[in-house]
XYZ file of C-alpha atoms in Angstrom:
705
model
C 12.094 35.946 112.842
C 12.240 33.512 115.767
C 13.101 36.367 118.160
C 10.157 38.416 116.902
C 7.799 35.467 117.383
C 9.038 34.927 120.928
C 8.462 38.604 121.696
C 4.885 38.345 120.425
C 4.269 35.222 122.472
C 5.600 36.912 125.605
C 3.206 39.832 125.060
C 0.254 37.496 124.610
C 1.311 35.541 127.720
C 1.323 38.696 129.847
C -2.118 39.611 128.565
C -3.462 36.137 129.375
C -2.107 36.360 132.925
C -4.136 39.533 133.494
C -7.662 38.798 132.231
C -9.191 41.639 134.244
C -6.830 44.156 132.643
C -7.631 42.800 129.182
C -11.337 42.915 129.959
C -11.115 46.551 131.055
C -9.009 47.448 128.045
C -11.509 45.968 125.607
C -14.426 47.626 127.345
C -12.767 51.021 127.521
C -11.555 50.739 123.932
C -15.016 49.960 122.543
C -16.714 52.539 124.717
C -14.040 55.136 124.041
C -14.254 54.682 120.272
C -18.037 54.967 120.322
C -17.888 58.001 122.594
C -15.203 59.573 120.409
C -17.313 59.048 117.296
C -20.328 60.569 119.048
C -18.300 63.540 120.276
C -16.863 64.183 116.817
C -20.298 63.997 115.227
C -21.783 66.160 117.973
C -19.098 68.815 117.601
C -19.636 68.862 113.844
C -23.395 69.086 114.316
C -23.080 71.870 116.896
C -20.767 73.842 114.652
C -23.114 73.439 111.683
C -26.091 74.370 113.868
C -24.372 77.513 115.138
C -23.504 78.553 111.605
C -27.042 77.818 110.414
C -28.560 79.738 113.319
C -26.271 82.684 112.667
C -27.096 82.651 108.972
C -30.835 82.536 109.734
C -30.511 85.395 112.225
C -28.581 87.483 109.717
C -31.151 86.678 107.034
C -33.900 87.660 109.452
C -32.459 91.117 110.199
C -31.677 91.625 106.505
C -35.257 90.751 105.604
C -36.559 93.030 108.365
C -34.424 95.890 107.037
C -35.621 95.385 103.468
C -39.225 95.049 104.666
C -38.923 98.263 106.694
C -37.480 100.086 103.700
C -40.312 98.815 101.494
C -42.821 99.825 104.165
C -41.307 103.308 104.229
C -41.640 103.519 100.462
C -45.291 102.475 100.765
C -45.821 105.188 103.353
C -44.334 107.618 100.858
C -47.001 106.549 98.366
C -49.621 107.016 101.105
C -48.265 110.524 101.765
C -48.699 111.397 98.075
C -52.248 110.047 98.159
C -52.947 112.042 101.332
C -51.638 115.236 99.709
C -53.883 114.707 96.708
C -56.939 113.977 98.924
C -56.356 117.136 100.967
C -55.823 119.214 97.830
C -59.048 117.883 96.302
C -61.279 118.961 99.240
C -63.756 121.656 98.034
C -63.769 123.417 101.406
C -60.019 123.870 101.299
C -60.174 125.195 97.735
C -62.876 127.709 98.720
C -61.044 128.929 101.808
C -57.862 129.417 99.801
C -59.699 131.547 97.256
C -61.423 133.573 100.006
C -58.144 133.987 101.954
C -59.746 133.046 105.285
C -56.551 132.019 107.117
C -58.230 131.174 110.431
C -60.703 128.674 108.926
C -58.091 127.418 106.483
C -55.707 126.587 109.341
C -58.423 124.619 111.132
C -59.306 122.643 107.992
C -55.643 122.012 107.215
C -54.835 120.842 110.726
C -57.891 118.554 110.749
C -56.902 117.081 107.388
C -53.395 116.373 108.682
C -54.756 114.501 111.668
C -57.160 112.454 109.554
C -54.446 111.381 107.090
C -51.880 110.595 109.833
C -49.415 113.268 108.700
C -47.118 115.145 111.053
C -47.404 118.508 109.294
C -49.258 120.116 106.362
C -48.867 123.375 104.505
C -50.243 125.324 101.561
C -47.805 127.093 99.269
C -48.113 129.514 96.448
C -45.149 128.802 94.197
C -42.111 128.883 96.451
C -43.883 131.000 99.135
C -45.545 129.543 102.227
C -49.214 130.518 102.497
C -50.134 128.623 105.648
C -48.520 125.822 107.676
C -49.951 123.485 110.301
C -47.366 121.490 112.241
C -46.407 119.980 115.555
C -43.403 122.105 116.376
C -41.328 124.647 114.511
C -40.212 124.037 110.968
C -38.030 126.012 108.628
C -40.650 125.953 105.881
C -38.777 128.141 103.352
C -35.603 126.021 103.460
C -37.622 122.839 103.537
C -39.704 123.825 100.496
C -36.607 124.805 98.494
C -34.967 121.442 99.142
C -38.184 119.485 98.506
C -38.688 121.206 95.143
C -35.564 119.405 93.835
C -37.147 115.968 94.392
C -40.609 116.322 92.852
C -43.951 115.060 94.164
C -42.400 112.776 96.799
C -39.365 113.734 98.807
C -37.283 112.665 101.776
C -35.301 115.195 103.823
C -33.271 115.526 107.010
C -33.607 119.225 108.030
C -31.963 120.524 111.159
C -35.351 121.078 112.878
C -36.306 117.376 112.531
C -33.601 115.260 114.230
C -34.069 111.979 112.361
C -35.534 113.205 109.048
C -38.904 113.223 107.335
C -40.708 112.206 104.178
C -43.385 114.128 102.374
C -45.358 114.760 99.230
C -46.906 117.663 97.332
C -50.086 117.932 95.249
C -51.529 120.764 93.138
C -54.794 122.324 94.340
C -57.315 121.958 91.475
C -58.517 125.249 90.078
C -55.791 127.286 91.762
C -52.691 127.535 89.570
C -49.532 127.711 91.689
C -51.230 126.591 94.887
C -49.932 123.278 96.286
C -50.598 121.170 99.358
C -47.497 119.879 101.183
C -47.787 116.995 103.707
C -44.957 115.746 105.970
C -44.390 112.613 108.063
C -41.615 112.836 110.651
C -39.233 109.939 111.307
C -40.382 109.704 114.913
C -41.068 106.945 117.452
C -44.513 106.229 116.008
C -43.045 105.583 112.579
C -40.336 103.363 114.095
C -42.993 101.263 115.856
C -44.844 100.941 112.573
C -41.723 99.756 110.744
C -40.568 97.237 113.359
C -43.879 95.897 114.603
C -44.516 93.555 111.688
C -41.164 91.725 111.970
C -40.743 91.249 115.711
C -37.417 93.091 115.687
C -36.234 96.446 116.929
C -35.941 99.124 114.219
C -34.152 102.429 114.685
C -33.799 105.452 112.424
C -30.408 107.166 112.478
C -29.889 110.557 110.884
C -27.399 110.213 108.011
C -25.594 113.483 108.647
C -23.099 113.105 111.477
C -24.140 109.481 111.877
C -20.820 108.574 113.480
C -21.843 110.629 116.541
C -25.270 108.965 116.778
C -24.367 105.230 116.814
C -22.411 102.953 119.112
C -18.777 102.372 118.097
C -19.445 98.672 117.557
C -22.015 99.505 114.844
C -19.949 102.036 112.921
C -18.353 99.453 110.654
C -21.790 98.024 109.764
C -23.247 101.420 108.828
C -20.085 102.339 106.949
C -20.399 99.171 104.850
C -24.070 99.897 104.109
C -23.339 103.481 103.045
C -20.406 102.378 100.871
C -22.359 99.642 99.070
C -25.692 101.438 98.951
C -27.446 98.170 99.930
C -28.273 96.094 102.980
C -25.391 95.141 105.301
C -25.755 92.660 108.168
C -23.402 91.164 110.738
C -23.220 89.827 114.265
C -22.133 92.515 116.728
C -20.728 90.466 119.587
C -19.855 93.401 121.923
C -23.546 94.408 121.977
C -24.945 90.861 121.813
C -26.889 91.629 118.642
C -27.495 90.616 115.089
C -27.794 93.947 113.281
C -28.583 95.163 109.781
C -28.181 98.593 108.251
C -30.218 99.924 105.306
C -29.449 103.395 103.889
C -32.434 105.583 102.999
C -31.704 107.899 100.078
C -33.678 110.638 98.429
C -34.476 110.911 94.730
C -31.351 113.023 94.279
C -29.190 110.215 95.719
C -28.450 111.953 99.040
C -28.423 109.776 102.175
C -31.204 110.935 104.522
C -31.205 108.312 107.258
C -30.085 104.817 108.166
C -32.504 102.046 109.077
C -30.910 100.086 111.909
C -32.459 96.670 112.630
C -31.535 94.861 115.847
C -32.148 91.278 116.975
C -30.737 90.116 120.337
C -28.418 87.139 119.938
C -29.293 85.747 123.370
C -32.460 84.091 122.076
C -30.675 82.431 119.156
C -27.806 81.255 121.366
C -30.230 79.900 123.957
C -31.837 77.579 121.406
C -28.423 76.316 120.270
C -27.260 75.812 123.869
C -30.375 73.784 124.615
C -29.617 71.492 121.683
C -25.980 71.182 122.802
C -27.009 70.124 126.318
C -29.377 67.506 124.967
C -26.687 66.229 122.612
C -24.153 66.012 125.471
C -26.513 63.938 127.600
C -27.205 61.657 124.643
C -23.468 61.156 124.049
C -22.887 60.364 127.717
C -25.678 57.779 127.845
C -24.467 56.125 124.623
C -20.879 56.069 125.949
C -21.965 54.344 129.160
C -23.961 51.800 127.169
C -20.950 51.191 124.918
C -18.665 50.567 127.914
C -21.196 48.154 129.418
C -21.480 46.280 126.127
C -17.667 46.165 125.910
C -17.435 44.628 129.378
C -19.934 41.943 128.434
C -18.085 41.071 125.200
C -14.691 41.136 126.940
C -15.867 38.728 129.634
C -16.908 36.187 127.010
C -13.605 36.528 125.132
C -11.061 36.543 127.973
C -12.306 33.490 129.872
C -11.571 30.832 127.220
C -8.204 32.409 126.414
C -6.820 31.595 129.850
C -6.702 27.910 128.976
C -4.160 28.703 126.270
C -1.824 30.594 128.613
C 0.264 27.564 129.530
C 0.682 26.522 125.916
C 1.825 30.031 125.050
C 4.305 29.933 127.942
C 5.846 26.721 126.616
C 6.214 28.193 123.126
C 7.718 31.330 124.618
C 10.356 29.239 126.416
C 11.280 27.551 123.130
C 9.607 24.219 123.888
C 8.222 23.123 120.515
C 7.976 19.419 121.331
C 4.561 19.389 123.038
C 1.525 19.625 120.769
C -1.367 22.001 121.527
C -4.911 20.629 121.654
C -7.926 22.644 120.473
C -10.340 23.407 123.345
C -13.089 25.918 124.105
C -15.355 27.700 121.693
C -14.825 28.194 117.957
C -12.601 31.245 118.389
C -10.441 29.607 121.074
C -10.205 26.406 119.085
C -9.136 28.354 116.009
C -6.450 30.105 118.081
C -5.226 26.773 119.422
C -5.015 25.352 115.908
C -3.098 28.441 114.830
C -0.599 27.989 117.669
C -0.181 24.340 116.747
C 0.438 25.231 113.114
C 2.948 27.831 114.293
C 4.752 25.251 116.416
C 5.111 22.938 113.431
C 6.181 25.801 111.175
C 8.845 26.792 113.659
C 10.252 23.292 113.692
C 10.459 23.308 109.897
C 11.750 26.897 109.813
C 14.589 26.149 112.206
C 15.841 23.365 109.969
C 15.394 25.505 106.856
C 17.264 28.443 108.389
C 20.232 26.260 109.213
C 20.312 25.042 105.615
C 19.916 28.562 104.198
C 22.677 29.861 106.437
C 25.075 27.298 104.989
C 23.998 28.203 101.439
C 24.379 31.950 102.147
C 27.880 31.437 103.478
C 28.832 29.540 100.308
C 27.291 32.256 98.127
C 29.007 35.140 99.926
C 32.347 33.394 99.620
C 31.830 32.821 95.893
C 30.748 36.319 94.710
C 33.282 38.639 93.101
C 32.246 41.711 95.070
C 33.200 42.331 98.641
C 30.383 42.022 101.184
C 30.381 43.274 104.755
C 27.701 43.821 107.408
C 27.444 46.341 110.248
C 25.214 46.755 113.283
C 23.266 49.826 114.426
C 26.503 51.514 115.578
C 28.183 50.782 112.204
C 30.552 48.282 113.789
C 31.660 45.445 111.487
C 29.937 42.093 112.104
C 30.830 40.173 108.940
C 33.414 40.272 106.110
C 33.527 37.855 103.193
C 36.959 36.801 101.813
C 36.688 39.227 98.865
C 36.148 42.161 101.222
C 39.126 41.030 103.310
C 41.294 40.933 100.199
C 40.063 44.308 98.964
C 40.761 45.960 102.331
C 43.922 43.995 103.091
C 42.699 42.980 106.537
C 41.453 39.737 108.123
C 38.052 39.162 109.759
C 39.576 38.496 113.173
C 41.260 41.896 113.124
C 38.314 43.864 111.663
C 35.190 42.473 113.366
C 33.839 44.640 116.171
C 35.585 47.806 114.925
C 33.956 50.896 113.452
C 33.669 50.399 109.677
C 35.238 53.781 108.911
C 38.366 52.807 110.843
C 38.743 49.635 108.737
C 37.737 50.966 105.282
C 39.586 54.282 105.872
C 37.798 56.424 103.250
C 39.912 59.388 102.158
C 39.159 62.781 103.685
C 37.220 65.165 101.413
C 38.102 68.702 100.404
C 36.334 70.088 103.493
C 38.583 68.055 105.809
C 35.815 65.721 106.989
C 35.589 61.969 106.515
C 32.665 60.661 104.401
C 31.594 58.672 107.463
C 30.458 61.952 109.016
C 28.901 63.737 106.024
C 28.110 61.357 103.142
C 27.867 57.780 104.446
C 25.727 55.435 102.266
C 25.022 53.281 105.328
C 23.317 56.185 107.112
C 21.527 57.290 103.920
C 20.082 53.791 103.371
C 18.524 53.755 106.834
C 16.330 56.712 105.981
C 15.508 56.360 102.306
C 16.120 52.866 100.927
C 19.207 51.548 99.112
C 22.023 54.090 98.774
C 25.258 54.135 96.786
C 28.473 56.128 97.000
C 31.912 56.088 95.426
C 34.649 55.890 98.051
C 38.448 56.154 97.793
C 39.720 53.626 100.347
C 43.174 53.477 101.929
C 44.474 49.938 102.447
C 46.690 48.942 105.352
C 49.658 48.624 102.984
C 49.120 52.217 101.770
C 47.551 51.376 98.384
C 44.448 53.349 97.377
C 41.403 51.622 95.915
C 38.319 53.098 94.260
C 35.164 51.249 95.326
C 31.437 51.713 94.792
C 29.641 50.817 98.022
C 25.936 49.947 97.809
C 24.100 49.769 101.125
C 20.728 48.140 101.877
C 18.353 48.905 104.706
C 18.894 47.477 108.162
C 17.171 44.136 108.826
C 17.084 42.538 112.279
C 19.885 44.757 113.539
C 22.233 44.080 110.603
C 22.899 46.145 107.497
C 24.614 44.579 104.465
C 26.885 46.480 102.043
C 28.351 45.379 98.699
C 31.716 46.782 97.523
C 32.650 46.785 93.838
C 36.291 47.517 93.041
C 36.442 50.088 90.238
C 40.044 51.161 90.589
C 40.930 50.085 87.040
C 37.723 51.574 85.603
C 38.362 54.883 87.337
C 41.869 54.966 85.848
C 40.392 54.378 82.395
C 37.968 57.256 82.910
C 40.746 59.590 83.919
C 42.737 58.574 80.850
C 39.729 59.208 78.647
C 39.156 62.650 80.135
C 42.818 63.443 79.575
C 42.548 62.416 75.928
C 39.474 64.548 75.414
C 41.200 67.508 77.032
C 44.155 67.053 74.708
C 41.901 66.859 71.661
C 40.191 70.069 72.721
C 43.575 71.708 73.106
C 44.588 70.566 69.633
C 41.401 72.002 68.162
C 41.898 75.354 69.774
C 45.424 75.703 68.354
C 44.265 76.193 64.729
C 41.453 78.352 66.065
C 44.017 80.644 67.638
C 45.901 80.695 64.330
C 42.760 81.747 62.501
C 42.119 84.520 64.960
C 45.727 85.657 64.498
C 45.132 85.734 60.734
C 42.117 87.908 61.313
C 44.295 90.319 63.261
C 46.783 90.445 60.351
C 43.972 91.104 57.942
C 42.812 93.915 60.129
C 46.293 95.481 59.856
C 46.202 95.319 55.996
C 42.613 96.237 55.358
C 43.595 99.251 53.268
C 46.008 97.318 51.016
C 43.871 94.322 49.931
C 41.013 94.440 47.405
C 37.591 94.491 49.058
C 36.368 91.315 47.306
C 39.457 89.312 48.288
C 39.349 90.688 51.779
C 35.675 89.759 52.240
C 36.173 86.220 50.950
C 39.182 85.656 53.200
C 37.449 86.989 56.275
C 34.340 84.944 55.512
C 36.436 81.777 55.071
C 38.280 82.341 58.317
C 35.047 83.009 60.151
C 33.422 79.811 58.864
C 36.485 77.802 59.863
C 36.464 79.339 63.303
C 32.759 78.612 63.784
C 33.257 75.010 62.672
C 36.156 74.420 65.053
C 34.240 76.071 67.883
C 31.230 73.827 67.245
C 33.448 70.718 67.250
C 35.039 71.763 70.516
C 31.645 72.501 72.057
C 30.388 69.058 71.039
C 33.499 67.460 72.494
C 33.135 69.270 75.808
C 29.422 68.535 75.839
C 30.188 64.818 75.469
C 32.439 64.987 78.510
C 29.684 66.620 80.530
C 27.156 63.997 79.421
C 29.479 61.109 80.181
C 30.304 62.445 83.638
C 26.646 63.104 84.486
C 27.111 66.882 84.652
C 24.666 67.740 81.875
C 22.036 69.877 83.537
C 18.601 70.302 81.957
C 16.573 73.313 83.086
C 12.786 73.105 83.292
C 11.088 76.103 81.670
C 8.534 76.960 79.008
C 10.106 76.676 75.544
C 8.710 77.978 72.235
C 9.852 75.538 69.552
C 9.515 78.199 66.827
C 12.178 80.253 68.623
C 14.426 77.189 68.983
C 14.267 76.436 65.255
C 14.796 80.078 64.321
C 17.855 80.423 66.608
C 19.363 77.197 65.258
C 18.901 78.386 61.669
C 20.629 81.677 62.409
C 23.601 79.857 63.953
C 24.239 77.667 60.874
C 23.404 80.194 58.172
C 27.139 80.683 57.502
C 27.677 76.944 56.914
C 24.692 76.793 54.554
C 25.928 79.760 52.561
C 29.328 78.118 52.127
C 27.715 75.247 50.209
C 24.981 77.397 48.619
C 22.254 75.456 50.408
C 18.775 76.772 51.176
C 16.879 76.330 54.457
C 13.126 75.825 54.157
C 11.081 75.961 57.423
C 7.424 74.810 57.387
C 6.312 74.319 60.989
C 2.677 73.489 61.926
C 0.426 76.346 62.951
C -0.239 76.865 66.672
C 2.828 74.856 67.637
C 2.477 74.333 71.430
C 5.128 75.232 73.976
C 6.876 72.423 75.849
C 8.762 72.126 79.128
C 12.515 71.932 78.609
C 15.870 73.684 78.216
C 15.839 76.115 75.263
C 19.672 76.386 74.762
C 20.031 72.576 74.827
C 17.222 72.104 72.323
C 18.774 74.771 70.104
C 22.005 72.743 70.225
C 20.020 69.669 69.084
C 18.793 71.389 65.922
C 22.159 73.063 65.285
C 23.788 69.602 65.242
C 21.051 68.181 62.984
C 21.320 71.120 60.574
C 25.124 70.869 60.537
C 24.828 67.153 59.808
C 22.400 67.870 56.939
C 24.735 70.591 55.666
C 27.672 68.167 55.588
C 25.917 65.216 53.921
C 23.508 67.147 51.683
C 24.693 68.011 48.150
C 25.868 71.533 47.395
C 23.031 73.731 46.186
C 20.343 71.462 47.713
C 17.525 72.373 50.077
C 17.342 71.454 53.770
C 13.813 71.316 55.180
C 12.479 71.605 58.735
C 8.884 70.548 59.385
C 6.845 68.721 61.978
C 3.489 67.568 63.302
C 1.551 67.711 66.590
C 0.391 64.463 68.186
C -1.837 63.745 71.187
C 1.049 63.256 73.608
C 4.103 64.580 71.768
C 5.221 67.086 69.153
C 7.577 65.864 66.417
C 9.989 68.029 64.399
C 12.267 66.716 61.663
C 15.202 67.845 59.545
C 15.420 66.507 55.972
C 18.317 66.633 53.548
C 18.975 65.257 50.068
C 22.079 63.315 51.037
C 22.745 59.567 50.517
C 21.157 58.670 53.852
C 21.993 56.059 56.488
C 22.935 52.516 55.476
C 20.867 50.843 58.246
C 18.884 53.457 60.255
C 16.992 50.820 62.298
C 20.197 49.709 64.047
C 20.678 53.189 65.561
C 24.484 52.950 65.406
C 24.718 56.469 63.999
C 23.667 57.758 67.435
C 26.541 56.009 69.192
C 29.455 57.977 70.552
C 32.387 58.532 68.127
C 30.505 56.776 65.317
C 31.608 57.896 61.823
C 30.545 56.491 58.454
C 33.942 55.989 56.844
C 32.646 55.348 53.352
C 29.985 58.110 53.324
C 31.259 61.004 55.418
C 32.716 63.824 53.301
C 35.721 65.882 54.194
C 36.367 67.384 56.615
C 35.383 64.533 58.909
C 33.961 65.159 62.365
C 34.444 63.492 65.730
C 31.242 61.417 65.645
C 29.724 63.271 68.619
C 26.979 65.431 67.124
C 24.215 62.833 66.824
C 25.200 61.216 70.138
C 24.772 64.580 71.852
C 21.406 65.014 70.089
C 20.217 61.647 71.399
C 21.450 62.367 74.959
C 19.733 65.777 75.186
C 16.455 64.549 73.650
C 16.269 61.526 75.973
C 16.874 63.756 78.993
C 13.792 65.699 77.864
C 11.793 62.441 77.902
C 11.736 62.253 74.099
C 13.333 60.163 71.353
C 15.203 60.694 68.074
C 15.200 58.489 64.981
C 16.529 58.443 61.421
C 14.736 57.198 58.290
C 14.497 57.507 54.510
C 11.346 59.141 53.158
C 9.418 57.969 50.115
C 10.875 60.929 48.239
C 14.384 59.564 48.851
C 15.362 62.136 51.471
C 17.091 61.506 54.802
C 14.916 62.519 57.766
C 16.006 62.904 61.403
C 12.911 63.116 63.654
C 12.891 64.519 67.213
C 9.784 63.708 69.310
C 9.298 65.669 72.547
C 6.486 65.105 75.086
C 3.936 67.886 75.450
C 4.050 67.532 79.244
C 5.997 65.543 81.775
C 9.023 65.749 84.070
C 12.552 66.068 82.727
C 15.007 63.248 83.328
């Protein structure tokens, strides 16, 4: 702590020696932060503005396309009105009846010009009587196609490059005679469609449209044709915002494409103008911020220089001279702080000396071995217990690499734990770490030690060693005993299987009833021994920390059903019934289905053993807000003191209540271990009806332990 304080004082002293540098730093920091904030805001604003401008431009061309399409529809209505007006003219009706083609052509041409149509014709049924047009038209083919669409039609014949729209009207008093008017999709119509919106409108013939548009616009027109609606996008290669609107006839055929264009240069110019203004504003504000920073820095740095000498004295370790408060309020407060620090350091030095003596006494009195290493893992301290545990003195060990003194045994891969699994290295990255090491003493004896390492503090890292040599021996002896018990259980199991083989050889000689009973008895015995062995092995896995719980969706109905099927043979042996009444809509949980099945198998086997012959075993449950509870009830004598929970201890057996054959006392302990690893709990109780109930509560959600 003292070293850190001296380092801070040295830094402050250097800053006080260079007031101009500090002044510039403050000014540039303030100005830079303000300028950075302005730049960030400006960039965000520019980006939002560009997006808004692009959206408005796209909306504009979309609106222009829709407006042009609506205008074209209105012109179609006008064409129908024009056809009806021409057909209603008395002079035209008279000339048709008289058959005066010369006068009729003049009247028809004049009517076309007055109504703004490009071409007019009179037909008799499907036959052309007289046509007046600007250019050549294939009237027979045109009339056949138009007849499919009714009074108003829209076509794209080969003789009209971009298409046309038209209308027909019946001539009053002349059955079969009709007036046909046409409006070509020409430049005049395009000017009419685009003039009201201030954008450029083009008409593209729908047939072979790929040959009539620029490559950059093909995707836009393709989208419009595919969707049947308006499509708009920015076409950067052409510098345009463009929209495409398909024009379709009554029959659904595409006649032409309305192409709306808006140059992007105008939109971009407005955005660029705003960006330039914003840049100048940011620059001016940045300059003002730097100037304000210089002014503030000048007022701060000047008074601090008077404290430079005092800071120098503290940096040299001279705590004897007091520091007087001078200057303004801020400087005076700093001086008072330095004075308080000087006094604290005097008190801290005395306290540290006292604490060091106390720590030495404590380290010498603890049972565990304690040693400390530096950043290179070289030993810097050993307490007497660590010296005794390692069989080496401090004078011989200090300064050496800890792995060379502790001598951890090489692993199966041929590498020392110092290189692959060192708790000292692990603690430096993720907090306290622990590892079990097999150490080789100087005299050749091997010791088993648990080493717990703390994080490094001020260049030192402390480790605590706990000698567990005797405990490890006890664990190995226990595992050996369990292995022997398992072996002993499997011996009668092998005998039963051998009996089954003998029965198989004499199947034809024994009565069927006797044979079935014998086989059933052998099978039940085998299943019982197998279950006992599985419980025993499961206890070993739990004790050694090897019990793995998988995290997956589990249907509790399936777990209960599987457990019932596994114990059905045991229930039949004692003529017991299994009654299952689970709640409706039982939710799934997160857990390990085979392990949970094992839980209910053990509970059902326990109920089978303690319940009277011929009784009923019940499985039921309820759904809570945070957990689902399932229970197994039997009609047995129950637990003497269920609140103590001793029945869930390992190897616990009720000597005065447990019937023959007696178990190993592992079933309920395994149940408790599995349920707790699922984040749940298990309990035993007596119901009001005098039944024994084992309840398993499992959380609806949550991580597994």
